[in-house]
Short mmCIF file of C-alpha atoms and ligand atoms in Angstrom, two decimals:
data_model
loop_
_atom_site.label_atom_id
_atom_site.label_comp_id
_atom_site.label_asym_id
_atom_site.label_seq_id
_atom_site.Cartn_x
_atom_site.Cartn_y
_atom_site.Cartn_z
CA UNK A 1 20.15 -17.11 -14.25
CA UNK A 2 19.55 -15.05 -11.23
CA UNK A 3 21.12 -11.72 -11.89
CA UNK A 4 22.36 -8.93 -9.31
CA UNK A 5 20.08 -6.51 -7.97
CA UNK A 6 19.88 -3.44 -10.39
CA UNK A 7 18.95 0.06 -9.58
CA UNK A 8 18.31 1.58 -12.47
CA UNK A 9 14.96 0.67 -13.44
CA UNK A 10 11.56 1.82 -11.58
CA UNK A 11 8.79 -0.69 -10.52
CA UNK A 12 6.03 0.68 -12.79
CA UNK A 13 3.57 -0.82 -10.11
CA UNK A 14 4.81 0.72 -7.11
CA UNK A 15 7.74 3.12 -7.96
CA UNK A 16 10.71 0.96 -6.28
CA UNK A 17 14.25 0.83 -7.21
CA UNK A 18 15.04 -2.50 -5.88
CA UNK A 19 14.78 -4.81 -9.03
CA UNK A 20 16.05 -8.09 -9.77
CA UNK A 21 16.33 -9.25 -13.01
CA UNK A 22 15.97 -13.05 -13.50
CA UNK A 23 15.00 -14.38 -16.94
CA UNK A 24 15.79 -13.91 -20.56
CA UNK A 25 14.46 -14.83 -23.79
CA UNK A 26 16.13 -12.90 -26.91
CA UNK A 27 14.46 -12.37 -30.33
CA UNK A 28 11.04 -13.36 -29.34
CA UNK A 29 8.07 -11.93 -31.55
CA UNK A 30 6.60 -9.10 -30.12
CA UNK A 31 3.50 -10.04 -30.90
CA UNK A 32 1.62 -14.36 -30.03
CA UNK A 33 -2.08 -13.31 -31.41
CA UNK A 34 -1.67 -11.49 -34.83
CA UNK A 35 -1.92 -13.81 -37.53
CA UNK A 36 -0.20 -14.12 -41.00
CA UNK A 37 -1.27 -14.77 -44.17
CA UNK A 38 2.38 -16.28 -45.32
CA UNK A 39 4.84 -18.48 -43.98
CA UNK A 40 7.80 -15.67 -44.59
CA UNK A 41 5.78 -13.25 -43.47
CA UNK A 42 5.59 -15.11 -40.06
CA UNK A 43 9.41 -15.88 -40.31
CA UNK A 44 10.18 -12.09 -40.66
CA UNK A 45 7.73 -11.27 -38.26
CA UNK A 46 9.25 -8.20 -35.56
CA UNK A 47 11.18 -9.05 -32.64
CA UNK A 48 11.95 -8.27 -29.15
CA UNK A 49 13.81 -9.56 -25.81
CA UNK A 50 12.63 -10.11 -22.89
CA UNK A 51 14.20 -9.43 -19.64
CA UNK A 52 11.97 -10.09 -16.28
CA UNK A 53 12.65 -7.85 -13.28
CA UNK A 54 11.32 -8.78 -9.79
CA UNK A 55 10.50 -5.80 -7.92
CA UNK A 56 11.44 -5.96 -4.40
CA UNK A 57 9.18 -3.92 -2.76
CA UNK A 58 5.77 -5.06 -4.28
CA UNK A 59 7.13 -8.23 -5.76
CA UNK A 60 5.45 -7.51 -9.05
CA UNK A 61 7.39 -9.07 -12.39
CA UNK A 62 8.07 -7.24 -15.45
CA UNK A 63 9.55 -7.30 -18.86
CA UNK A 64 12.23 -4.23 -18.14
CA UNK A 65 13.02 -4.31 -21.98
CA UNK A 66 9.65 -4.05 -23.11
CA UNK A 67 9.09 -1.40 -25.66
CA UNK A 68 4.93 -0.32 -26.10
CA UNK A 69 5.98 1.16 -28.94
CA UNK A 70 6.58 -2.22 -31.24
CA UNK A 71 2.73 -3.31 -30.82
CA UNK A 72 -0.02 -2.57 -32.92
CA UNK A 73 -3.13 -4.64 -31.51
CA UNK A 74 -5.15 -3.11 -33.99
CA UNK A 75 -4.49 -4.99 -36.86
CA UNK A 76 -5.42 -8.91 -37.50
CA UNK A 77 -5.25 -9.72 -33.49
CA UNK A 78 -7.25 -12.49 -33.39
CA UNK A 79 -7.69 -13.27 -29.74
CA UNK A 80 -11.28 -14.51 -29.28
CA UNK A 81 -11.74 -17.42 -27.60
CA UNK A 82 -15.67 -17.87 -27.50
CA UNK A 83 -15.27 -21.05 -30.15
CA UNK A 84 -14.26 -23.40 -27.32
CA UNK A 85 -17.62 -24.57 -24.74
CA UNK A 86 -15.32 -25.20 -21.73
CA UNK A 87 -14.15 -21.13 -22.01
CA UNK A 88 -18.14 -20.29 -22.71
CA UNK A 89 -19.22 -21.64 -19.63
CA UNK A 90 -15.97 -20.24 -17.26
CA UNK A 91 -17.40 -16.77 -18.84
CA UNK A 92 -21.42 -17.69 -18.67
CA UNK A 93 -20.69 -18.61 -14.99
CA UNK A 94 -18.03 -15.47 -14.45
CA UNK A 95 -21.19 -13.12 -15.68
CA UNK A 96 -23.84 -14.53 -13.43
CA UNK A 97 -22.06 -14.12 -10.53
CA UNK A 98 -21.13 -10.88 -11.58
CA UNK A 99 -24.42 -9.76 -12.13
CA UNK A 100 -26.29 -11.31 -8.98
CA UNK A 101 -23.16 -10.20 -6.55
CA UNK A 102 -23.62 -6.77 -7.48
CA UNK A 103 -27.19 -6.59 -8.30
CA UNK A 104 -26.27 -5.23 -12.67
CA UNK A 105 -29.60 -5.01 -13.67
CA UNK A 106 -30.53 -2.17 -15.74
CA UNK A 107 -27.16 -0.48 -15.46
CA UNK A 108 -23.98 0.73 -16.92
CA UNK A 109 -21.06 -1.43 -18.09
CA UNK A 110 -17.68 -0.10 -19.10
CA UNK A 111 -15.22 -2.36 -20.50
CA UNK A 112 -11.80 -1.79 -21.29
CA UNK A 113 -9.81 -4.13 -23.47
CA UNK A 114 -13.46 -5.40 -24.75
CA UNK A 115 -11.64 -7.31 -27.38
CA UNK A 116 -14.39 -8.70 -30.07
CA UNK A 117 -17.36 -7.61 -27.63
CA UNK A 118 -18.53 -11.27 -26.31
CA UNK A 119 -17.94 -10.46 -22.41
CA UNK A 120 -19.76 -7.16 -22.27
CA UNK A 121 -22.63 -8.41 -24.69
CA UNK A 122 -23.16 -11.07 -22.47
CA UNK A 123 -23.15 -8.96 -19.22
CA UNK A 124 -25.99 -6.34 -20.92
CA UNK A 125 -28.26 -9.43 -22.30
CA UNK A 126 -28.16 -11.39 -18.92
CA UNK A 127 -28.62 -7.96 -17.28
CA UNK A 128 -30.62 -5.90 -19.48
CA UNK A 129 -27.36 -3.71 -18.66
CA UNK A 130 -25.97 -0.75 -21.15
CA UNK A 131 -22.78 -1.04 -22.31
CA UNK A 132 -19.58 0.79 -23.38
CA UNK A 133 -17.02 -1.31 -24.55
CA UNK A 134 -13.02 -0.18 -25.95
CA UNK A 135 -10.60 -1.77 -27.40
CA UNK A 136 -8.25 -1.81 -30.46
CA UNK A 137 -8.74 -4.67 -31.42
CA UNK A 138 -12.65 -4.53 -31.86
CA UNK A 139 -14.36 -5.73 -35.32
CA UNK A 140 -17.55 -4.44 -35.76
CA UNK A 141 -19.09 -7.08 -37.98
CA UNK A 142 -17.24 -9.81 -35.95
CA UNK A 143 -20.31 -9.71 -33.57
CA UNK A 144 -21.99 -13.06 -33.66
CA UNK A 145 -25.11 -12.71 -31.92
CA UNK A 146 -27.58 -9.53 -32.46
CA UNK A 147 -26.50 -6.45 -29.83
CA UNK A 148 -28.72 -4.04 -28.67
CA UNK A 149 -28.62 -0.15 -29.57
CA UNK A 150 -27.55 0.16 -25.73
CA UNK A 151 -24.51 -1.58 -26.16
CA UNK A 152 -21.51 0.73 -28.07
CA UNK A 153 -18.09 0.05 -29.10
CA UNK A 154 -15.16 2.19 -29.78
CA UNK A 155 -12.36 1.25 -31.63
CA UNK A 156 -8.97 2.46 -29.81
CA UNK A 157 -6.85 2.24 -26.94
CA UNK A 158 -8.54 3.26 -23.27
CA UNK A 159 -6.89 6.67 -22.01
CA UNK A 160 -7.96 9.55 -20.57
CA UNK A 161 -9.42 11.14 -23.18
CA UNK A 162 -12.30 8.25 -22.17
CA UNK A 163 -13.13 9.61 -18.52
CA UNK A 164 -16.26 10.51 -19.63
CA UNK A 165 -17.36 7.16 -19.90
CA UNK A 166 -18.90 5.25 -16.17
CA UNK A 167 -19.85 2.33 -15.33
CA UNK A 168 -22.22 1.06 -12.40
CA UNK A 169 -19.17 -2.26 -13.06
CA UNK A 170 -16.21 -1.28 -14.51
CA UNK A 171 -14.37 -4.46 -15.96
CA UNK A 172 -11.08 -4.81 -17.63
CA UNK A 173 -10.33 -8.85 -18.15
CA UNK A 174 -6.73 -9.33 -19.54
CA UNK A 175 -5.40 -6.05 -20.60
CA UNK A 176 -3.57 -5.28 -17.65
CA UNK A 177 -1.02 -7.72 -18.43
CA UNK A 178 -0.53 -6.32 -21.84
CA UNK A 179 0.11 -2.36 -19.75
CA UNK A 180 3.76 -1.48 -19.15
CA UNK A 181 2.86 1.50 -16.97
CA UNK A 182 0.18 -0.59 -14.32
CA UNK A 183 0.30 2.17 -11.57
CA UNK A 184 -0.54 4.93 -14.08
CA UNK A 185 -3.29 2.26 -15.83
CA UNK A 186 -5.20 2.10 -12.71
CA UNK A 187 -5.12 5.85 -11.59
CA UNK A 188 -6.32 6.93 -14.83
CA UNK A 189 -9.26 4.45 -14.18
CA UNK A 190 -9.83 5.61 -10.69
CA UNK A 191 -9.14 8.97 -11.62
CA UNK A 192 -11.86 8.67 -14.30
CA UNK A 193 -14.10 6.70 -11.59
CA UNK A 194 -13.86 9.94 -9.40
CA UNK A 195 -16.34 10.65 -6.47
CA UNK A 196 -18.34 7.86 -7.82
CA UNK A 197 -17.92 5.21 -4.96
CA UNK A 198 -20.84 3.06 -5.41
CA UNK A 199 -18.59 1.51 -8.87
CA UNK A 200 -17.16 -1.70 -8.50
CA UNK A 201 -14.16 -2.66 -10.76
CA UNK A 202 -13.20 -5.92 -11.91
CA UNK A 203 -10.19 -7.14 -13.26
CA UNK A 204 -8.60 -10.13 -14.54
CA UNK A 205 -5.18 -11.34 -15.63
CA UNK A 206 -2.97 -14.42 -15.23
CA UNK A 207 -1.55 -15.44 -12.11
CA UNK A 208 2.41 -15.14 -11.92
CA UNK A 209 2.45 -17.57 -9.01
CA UNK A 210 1.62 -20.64 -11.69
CA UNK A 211 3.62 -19.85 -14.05
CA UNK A 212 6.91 -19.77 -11.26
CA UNK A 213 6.02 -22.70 -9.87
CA UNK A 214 5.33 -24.64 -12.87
CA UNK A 215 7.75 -23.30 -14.65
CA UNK A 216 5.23 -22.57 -17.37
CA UNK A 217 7.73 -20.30 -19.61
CA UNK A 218 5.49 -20.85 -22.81
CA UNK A 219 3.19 -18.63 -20.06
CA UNK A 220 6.24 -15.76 -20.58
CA UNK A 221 5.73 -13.79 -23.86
CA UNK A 222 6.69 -10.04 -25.19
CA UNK A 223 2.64 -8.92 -25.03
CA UNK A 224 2.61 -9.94 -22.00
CA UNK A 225 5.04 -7.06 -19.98
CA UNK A 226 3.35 -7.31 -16.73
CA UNK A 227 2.87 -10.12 -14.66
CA UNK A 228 0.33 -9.87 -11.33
CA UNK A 229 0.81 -12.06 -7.94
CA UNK A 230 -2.60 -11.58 -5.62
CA UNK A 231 0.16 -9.88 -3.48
CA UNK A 232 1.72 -7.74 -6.20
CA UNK A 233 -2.43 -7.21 -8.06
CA UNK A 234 -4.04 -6.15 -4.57
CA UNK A 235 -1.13 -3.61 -3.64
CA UNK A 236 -1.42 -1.97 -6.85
CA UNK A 237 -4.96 -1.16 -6.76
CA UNK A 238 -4.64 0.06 -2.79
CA UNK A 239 -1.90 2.53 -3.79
CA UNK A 240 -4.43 3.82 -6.86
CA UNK A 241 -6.94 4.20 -3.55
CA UNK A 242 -8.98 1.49 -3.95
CA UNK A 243 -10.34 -1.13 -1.61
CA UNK A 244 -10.09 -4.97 -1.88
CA UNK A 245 -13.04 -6.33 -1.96
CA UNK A 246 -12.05 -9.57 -3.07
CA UNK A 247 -9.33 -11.82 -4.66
CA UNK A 248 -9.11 -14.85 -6.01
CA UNK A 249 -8.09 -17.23 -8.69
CA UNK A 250 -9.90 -19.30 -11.03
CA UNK A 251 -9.94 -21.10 -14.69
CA UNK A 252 -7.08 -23.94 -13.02
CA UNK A 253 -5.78 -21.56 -10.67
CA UNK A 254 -4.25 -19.39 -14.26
CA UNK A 255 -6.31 -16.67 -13.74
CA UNK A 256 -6.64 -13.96 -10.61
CA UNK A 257 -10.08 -12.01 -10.32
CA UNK A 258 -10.07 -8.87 -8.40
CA UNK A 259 -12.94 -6.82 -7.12
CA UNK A 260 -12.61 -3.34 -6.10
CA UNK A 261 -14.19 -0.11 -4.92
CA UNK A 262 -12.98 3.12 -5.31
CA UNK A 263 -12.45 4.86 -1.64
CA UNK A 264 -11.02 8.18 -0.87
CA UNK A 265 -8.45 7.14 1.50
CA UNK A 266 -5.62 4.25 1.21
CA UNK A 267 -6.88 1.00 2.27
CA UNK A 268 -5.04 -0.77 4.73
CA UNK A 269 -7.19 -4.52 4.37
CA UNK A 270 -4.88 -7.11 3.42
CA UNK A 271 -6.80 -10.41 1.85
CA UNK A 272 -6.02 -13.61 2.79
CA UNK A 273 -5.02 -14.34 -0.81
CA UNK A 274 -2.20 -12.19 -0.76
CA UNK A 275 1.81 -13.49 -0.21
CA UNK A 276 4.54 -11.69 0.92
CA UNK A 277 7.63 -10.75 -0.06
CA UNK A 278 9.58 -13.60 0.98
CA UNK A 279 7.04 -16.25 -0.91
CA UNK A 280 7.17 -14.60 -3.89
CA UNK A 281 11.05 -14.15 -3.78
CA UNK A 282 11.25 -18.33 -2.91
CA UNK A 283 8.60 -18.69 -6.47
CA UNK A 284 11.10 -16.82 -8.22
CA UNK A 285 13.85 -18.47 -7.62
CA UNK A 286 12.55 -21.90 -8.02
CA UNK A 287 11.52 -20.24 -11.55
CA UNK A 288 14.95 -19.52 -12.42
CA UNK A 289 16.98 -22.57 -11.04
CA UNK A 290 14.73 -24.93 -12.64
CA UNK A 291 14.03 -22.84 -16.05
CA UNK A 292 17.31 -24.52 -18.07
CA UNK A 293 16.20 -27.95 -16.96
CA UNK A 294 12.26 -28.02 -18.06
CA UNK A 295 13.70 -26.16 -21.80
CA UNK A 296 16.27 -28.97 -22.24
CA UNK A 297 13.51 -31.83 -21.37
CA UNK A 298 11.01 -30.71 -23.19
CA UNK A 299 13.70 -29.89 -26.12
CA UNK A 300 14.86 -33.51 -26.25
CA UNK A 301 11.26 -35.12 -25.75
CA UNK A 302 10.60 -33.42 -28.89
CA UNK A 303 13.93 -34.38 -30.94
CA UNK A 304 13.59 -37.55 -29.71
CA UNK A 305 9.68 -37.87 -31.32
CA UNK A 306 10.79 -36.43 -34.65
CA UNK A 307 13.56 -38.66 -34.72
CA UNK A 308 11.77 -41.66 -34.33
CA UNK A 309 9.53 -40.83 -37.15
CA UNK A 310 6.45 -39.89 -35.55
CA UNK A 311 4.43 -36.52 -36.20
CA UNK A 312 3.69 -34.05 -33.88
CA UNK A 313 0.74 -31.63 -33.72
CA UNK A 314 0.01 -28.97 -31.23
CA UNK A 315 -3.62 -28.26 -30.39
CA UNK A 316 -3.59 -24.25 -29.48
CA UNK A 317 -2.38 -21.68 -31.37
CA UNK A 318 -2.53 -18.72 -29.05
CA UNK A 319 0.33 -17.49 -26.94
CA UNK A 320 1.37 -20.19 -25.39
CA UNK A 321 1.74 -21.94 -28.36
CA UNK A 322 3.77 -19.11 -30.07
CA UNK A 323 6.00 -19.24 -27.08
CA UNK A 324 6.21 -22.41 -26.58
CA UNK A 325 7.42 -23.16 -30.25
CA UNK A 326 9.93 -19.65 -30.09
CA UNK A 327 11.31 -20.48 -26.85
CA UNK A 328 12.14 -23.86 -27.29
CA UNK A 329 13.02 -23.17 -31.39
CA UNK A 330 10.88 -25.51 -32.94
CA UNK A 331 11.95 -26.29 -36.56
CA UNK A 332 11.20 -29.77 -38.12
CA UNK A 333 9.77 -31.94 -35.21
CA UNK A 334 6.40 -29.97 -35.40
CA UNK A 335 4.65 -28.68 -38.64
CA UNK A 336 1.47 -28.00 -37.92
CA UNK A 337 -1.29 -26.49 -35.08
CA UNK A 338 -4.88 -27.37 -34.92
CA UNK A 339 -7.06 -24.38 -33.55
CA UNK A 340 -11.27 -24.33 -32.86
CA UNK A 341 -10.97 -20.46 -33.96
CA UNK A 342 -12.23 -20.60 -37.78
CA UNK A 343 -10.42 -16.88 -38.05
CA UNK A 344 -7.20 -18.54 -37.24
CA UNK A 345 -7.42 -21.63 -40.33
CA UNK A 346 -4.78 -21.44 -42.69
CA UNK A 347 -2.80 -18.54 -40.96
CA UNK A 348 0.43 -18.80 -39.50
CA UNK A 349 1.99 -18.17 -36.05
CA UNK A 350 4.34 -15.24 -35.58
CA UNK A 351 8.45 -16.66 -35.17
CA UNK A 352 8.54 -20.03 -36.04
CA UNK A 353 5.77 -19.74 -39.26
CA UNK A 354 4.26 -22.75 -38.54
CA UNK A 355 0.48 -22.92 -39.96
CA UNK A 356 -2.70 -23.45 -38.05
CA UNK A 357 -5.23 -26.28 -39.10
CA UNK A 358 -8.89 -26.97 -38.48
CA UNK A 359 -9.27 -30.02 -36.03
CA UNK A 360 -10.64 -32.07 -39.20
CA UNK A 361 -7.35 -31.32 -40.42
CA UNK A 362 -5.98 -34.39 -37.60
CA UNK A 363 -8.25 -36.98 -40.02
CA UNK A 364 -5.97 -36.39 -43.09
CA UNK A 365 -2.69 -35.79 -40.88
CA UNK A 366 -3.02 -38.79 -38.89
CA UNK A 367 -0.41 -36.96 -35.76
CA UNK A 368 0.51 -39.52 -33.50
CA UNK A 369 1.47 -37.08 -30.80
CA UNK A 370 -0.96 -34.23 -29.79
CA UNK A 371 0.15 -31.68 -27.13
CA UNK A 372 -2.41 -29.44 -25.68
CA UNK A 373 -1.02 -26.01 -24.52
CA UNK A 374 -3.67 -25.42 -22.19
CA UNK A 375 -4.47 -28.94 -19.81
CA UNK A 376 -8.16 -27.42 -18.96
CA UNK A 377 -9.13 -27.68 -22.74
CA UNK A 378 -7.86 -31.74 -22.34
CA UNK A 379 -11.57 -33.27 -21.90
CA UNK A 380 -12.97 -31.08 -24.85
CA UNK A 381 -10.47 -32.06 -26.71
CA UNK A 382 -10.05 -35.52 -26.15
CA UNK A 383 -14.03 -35.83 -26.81
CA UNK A 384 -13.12 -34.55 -30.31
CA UNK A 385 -10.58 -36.47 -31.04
CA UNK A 386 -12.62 -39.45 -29.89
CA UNK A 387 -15.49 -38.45 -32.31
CA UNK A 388 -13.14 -38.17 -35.07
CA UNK A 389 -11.87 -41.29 -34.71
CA UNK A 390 -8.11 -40.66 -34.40
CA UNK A 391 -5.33 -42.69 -32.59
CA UNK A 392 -3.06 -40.12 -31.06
CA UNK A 393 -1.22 -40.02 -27.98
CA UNK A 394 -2.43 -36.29 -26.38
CA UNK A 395 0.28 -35.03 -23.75
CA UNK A 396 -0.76 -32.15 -22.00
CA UNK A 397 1.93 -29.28 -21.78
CA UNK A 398 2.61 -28.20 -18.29
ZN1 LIG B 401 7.04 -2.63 -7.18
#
């Protein structure tokens, strides 16, 4: 599965030629988080391949077949994920620090890639902070708690038509990953940022590094064009002339947090967090050598389940779940996925059309197999399962 080193595609982190193309997944829907109301519709749903590149230079990954063009997150993208309390507090906690480490009291908050508004309301309540928040995907009356007038939303995708919009903290928490053109991304935001160096940015996004050396492809989906190393993450935002402030991961070690400043000069500060070339080129090919192998076990676990007459459910219906079920072709041995998200009941997942269920759902099913996509949700979930007095053996997917 590792291919030859191509030259015709650009690193559109860094500008390099040197990519190496090392993983494929054909006819995958382009998009994991927008829901449908029918199982055909889900069927027919759009598709895409994926081909991942490995830059050589800054050893960022990307899907060099993505086209931006396909998605549409403006239309039934349900990605909210405030109906689960082990997320709530990772973002309670992820706001306090925020707002004690760089003192966001009675300031300005921009975020881009808001989604349904819960991060940035919860920064200006804790903080008494104003807010801007953008994002396609917003729904005004989706906001459950009461906002202040100081808080505004716009509807659309961030660009430069937005420059006239500052923030004391500018944040951006996975959106980044969803950008095929990172290097332009981030000088537009420092660009916009301009001689205002007091700003801090912050950004999120999954960490590559997991997902190549756990071999986590239901982590590898079309949305998801751009995948960040610290290594690959910190040397884009010094080439957009920004310093490192800091880097590091969190949520399991799936997520990377970066804090920068704007300066007017290249940095040169490498953090500690950061690999090198040669690490990331080892992750990658671990990745690909052991890719075939984890798709045929976990193919056959679940043939061999189904075949024994058991039931399986998944718990997660997000991403991973979509690309789980696509990548691995899941027809009869699972039917259906149980979800916290009440927006997500009764709809069904893009490529394989299977339909999401409320956890009460489990009572009635009886499943004797639960797999959770995400192992940090295991405790929650096992509690609930517990309460609702179900016998089912829950195997974490990883
Ligand atoms: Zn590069």
């Amino acid at each position: 599965m590792y291919i030859n080193m191509l030259t015709e595609y650009v690193c559109p982190n860094c500008g390099g030629h040197e990519i190496k193309l090392f993983y494929e997944a054909r006819n995958v829907p382009i998009h994991s988080c927008v829901l449908l109301s029918t199982q055909q519709e889900a069927l027919n749903f759009s598709r895409g391949n994926i081909n991942l590149g490995f830059c050589n230079n800054c050893g960022f990954i990307s899907n060099f077949t993505f086209n931006p063009t396909l998605l549409d997150y403006s239309v039934n993208y349900e990605d909210q994920q405030c109906f689960s309390p082990t997320f709530n507090s990772f973002v309670q906690s992820l706001a306090n620090n925020l707002i004690k480490k760089y003192d966001l009291y009675g300031k300005d908050i921009l975020e881009i890639g808001c989604g349904k508004g819960d991060f940035l309301i919860l920064l200006c309540k804790l903080g008494m902070n104003r807010g801007v928040g953008i994002d396609p995907a917003f729904i005004p009356n989706r906001i459950l708690s009461e906002t202040s007038e100081q808080i505004k939303f716009i509807k659309d995708y961030y660009s430069d038509k937005y420059s006239n919009y500052h923030g004391d903290l500018v944040c951006c928490r996975h959106t980044l990953e969803h950008i095929y053109n990172t290097g332009e991304f981030v000088r537009d935001v420092r660009c916009a940022i301009g001689d205002r160096l007091n700003s801090i940015v912050f950004f999120e996004v999954p960490d590559v590094t997991r997902i190549l050396r756990e071999v986590a492809f239901w982590d590898i989906y079309y949305e998801h064009c751009s995948y960040f190393s610290p290594g690959s993450l910190a040397k884009l935002f010094r080439l957009s002339h920004f310093e490192v402030v800091n880097l590091s991961r969190n949520f399991g070690d799936q997520y990377l947090f970066i804090e920068a400043k704007p300066v007017s000069n290249t940095s040169i500060g490498i953090h500690k967090l950061e690999e090198n070339i040669k690490e990331m080129k080892e992750d990658v090919k671990y990745f690909s050598k052991n890719c075939r192998r984890k798709l045929d076990s976990w193919k056959k676990r679940l043939k061999h389940i189904y075949e024994d007459g058991l039931r399986t459910v998944v718990w997660g219906s997000g991403s991973k779940c979509v690309a789980f079920m696509t990548t691995l072709d899941v027809k009869n041995e699972i039917e259906y996925i149980i979800d916290v998200n009440p927006y997500r009941h009764n709809k069904f997942i893009p490529g394989v059309g299977k339909k999401i269920m409320p956890p009460e759902f489990m009572k009635k099913y009886k499943p004797n197999v639960t797999l959770i996509m995400n192992p940090i949700y295991c405790e929650e979930i096992r509690e609930m399962i517990k309460d609702m007095d179900i016998s089912t053996e829950i195997i974490p997917v990883e």
